[in-house]
XYZ file of C-alpha atoms in Angstrom:
121
model
C 6.290 -10.167 5.762
C 3.684 -8.135 4.246
C 1.016 -6.830 6.356
C -1.414 -3.798 5.748
C -3.194 -2.201 8.637
C -6.437 0.247 8.314
C -7.429 2.814 10.692
C -9.129 6.178 10.773
C -12.589 5.302 10.648
C -15.854 6.933 12.433
C -18.760 8.007 12.544
C -19.378 11.190 11.007
C -22.303 13.880 10.050
C -23.225 14.381 6.101
C -20.844 17.045 5.235
C -18.139 15.957 7.635
C -14.693 14.537 6.903
C -12.273 11.853 7.693
C -8.945 10.734 6.945
C -7.900 6.832 6.821
C -4.353 5.679 7.116
C -3.363 2.454 5.221
C -0.093 1.585 7.502
C 2.629 -0.742 5.426
C 5.006 -3.092 6.411
C 7.265 -5.956 5.095
C 7.552 -3.762 1.987
C 8.208 -0.362 0.352
C 5.139 1.262 -0.448
C 6.409 3.328 -2.650
C 6.979 0.803 -5.512
C 3.503 -0.333 -5.344
C -0.139 0.815 -6.030
C -2.711 1.253 -3.348
C -6.208 0.846 -3.838
C -8.896 1.866 -1.635
C -12.482 -0.214 -2.057
C -15.583 -0.012 0.349
C -18.051 -2.264 1.032
C -21.636 -1.646 2.154
C -23.788 -4.420 3.654
C -25.030 -6.780 1.121
C -23.153 -5.179 -1.801
C -20.286 -6.158 -3.730
C -16.866 -4.381 -2.729
C -16.465 -1.754 -5.233
C -13.197 0.250 -6.211
C -12.906 3.526 -4.642
C -9.420 5.246 -5.657
C -5.987 4.500 -6.226
C -2.220 5.809 -5.989
C 0.486 4.592 -8.165
C 3.719 6.230 -8.646
C 2.255 7.315 -12.018
C -0.902 8.433 -11.374
C -4.201 9.001 -8.915
C -7.593 7.699 -10.086
C -11.196 8.026 -8.598
C -14.460 6.160 -8.916
C -16.659 9.063 -10.418
C -19.109 9.391 -6.655
C -16.187 10.486 -4.630
C -14.318 12.789 -7.398
C -13.687 16.153 -5.659
C -14.468 14.898 -2.479
C -11.492 12.277 -1.998
C -7.802 12.529 -2.350
C -5.590 9.742 -2.100
C -1.830 10.273 -0.840
C 1.107 8.366 -0.041
C 3.952 9.321 3.005
C 6.793 7.190 1.938
C 9.006 8.339 5.045
C 6.172 6.863 7.139
C 5.125 3.935 4.633
C 1.690 4.877 4.999
C -1.059 5.930 2.437
C -4.069 7.878 3.324
C -7.549 8.469 2.003
C -8.843 12.310 2.555
C -13.026 11.891 2.597
C -14.887 15.462 2.557
C -18.402 16.087 2.057
C -19.453 12.802 3.351
C -22.605 11.479 2.088
C -24.811 8.657 3.782
C -23.798 6.764 0.696
C -20.509 6.887 1.693
C -20.942 4.126 4.892
C -19.052 1.238 4.187
C -16.106 -0.779 5.516
C -13.106 0.926 3.697
C -10.264 -1.319 2.991
C -6.483 -0.692 1.434
C -5.004 -2.822 -0.888
C -1.890 -3.450 -2.857
C -0.790 -4.127 -6.068
C 2.477 -4.153 -8.139
C 3.027 -1.249 -10.725
C -0.267 0.613 -11.491
C -3.370 1.038 -10.424
C -6.827 -1.791 -11.243
C -10.262 -1.455 -10.204
C -10.812 -4.927 -9.879
C -10.668 -6.440 -6.183
C -8.691 -9.568 -7.441
C -5.914 -7.811 -9.390
C -5.098 -6.907 -5.680
C -2.556 -9.503 -3.582
C -3.076 -8.321 0.090
C -5.285 -6.434 1.830
C -5.682 -4.191 5.439
C -8.069 -5.311 7.829
C -10.826 -2.268 6.907
C -12.262 0.116 8.874
C -15.784 1.143 9.361
C -16.979 4.459 8.043
C -20.512 5.242 8.809
C -22.227 8.477 7.685
C -25.428 9.716 9.612
C -27.101 12.269 11.268
């Protein structure tokens, strides 16, 4: 049974850091692309970053601040977020897609439950 579990969110001050986790079960993480999305209140879900066997990709507003990675031994993906800004406040989700990265939520088949990130002083 395929399952993705998000964790690691919380409240952080502007300029702070958080590391989000996406623990996978029921499939081998290394064989899939893992996308990261976020959804702020009243807004559509937006793509943030993605990691596949061949590439990592980032939305322009997070380039240089966010880093995606995978730990194959523990079947877990990570989103390291540095220099956080109030505009980064949202619920963050990981999602699975076969093969390569895409930017649209409809292209992903399984989703984590999300984890809340709040950036505020």
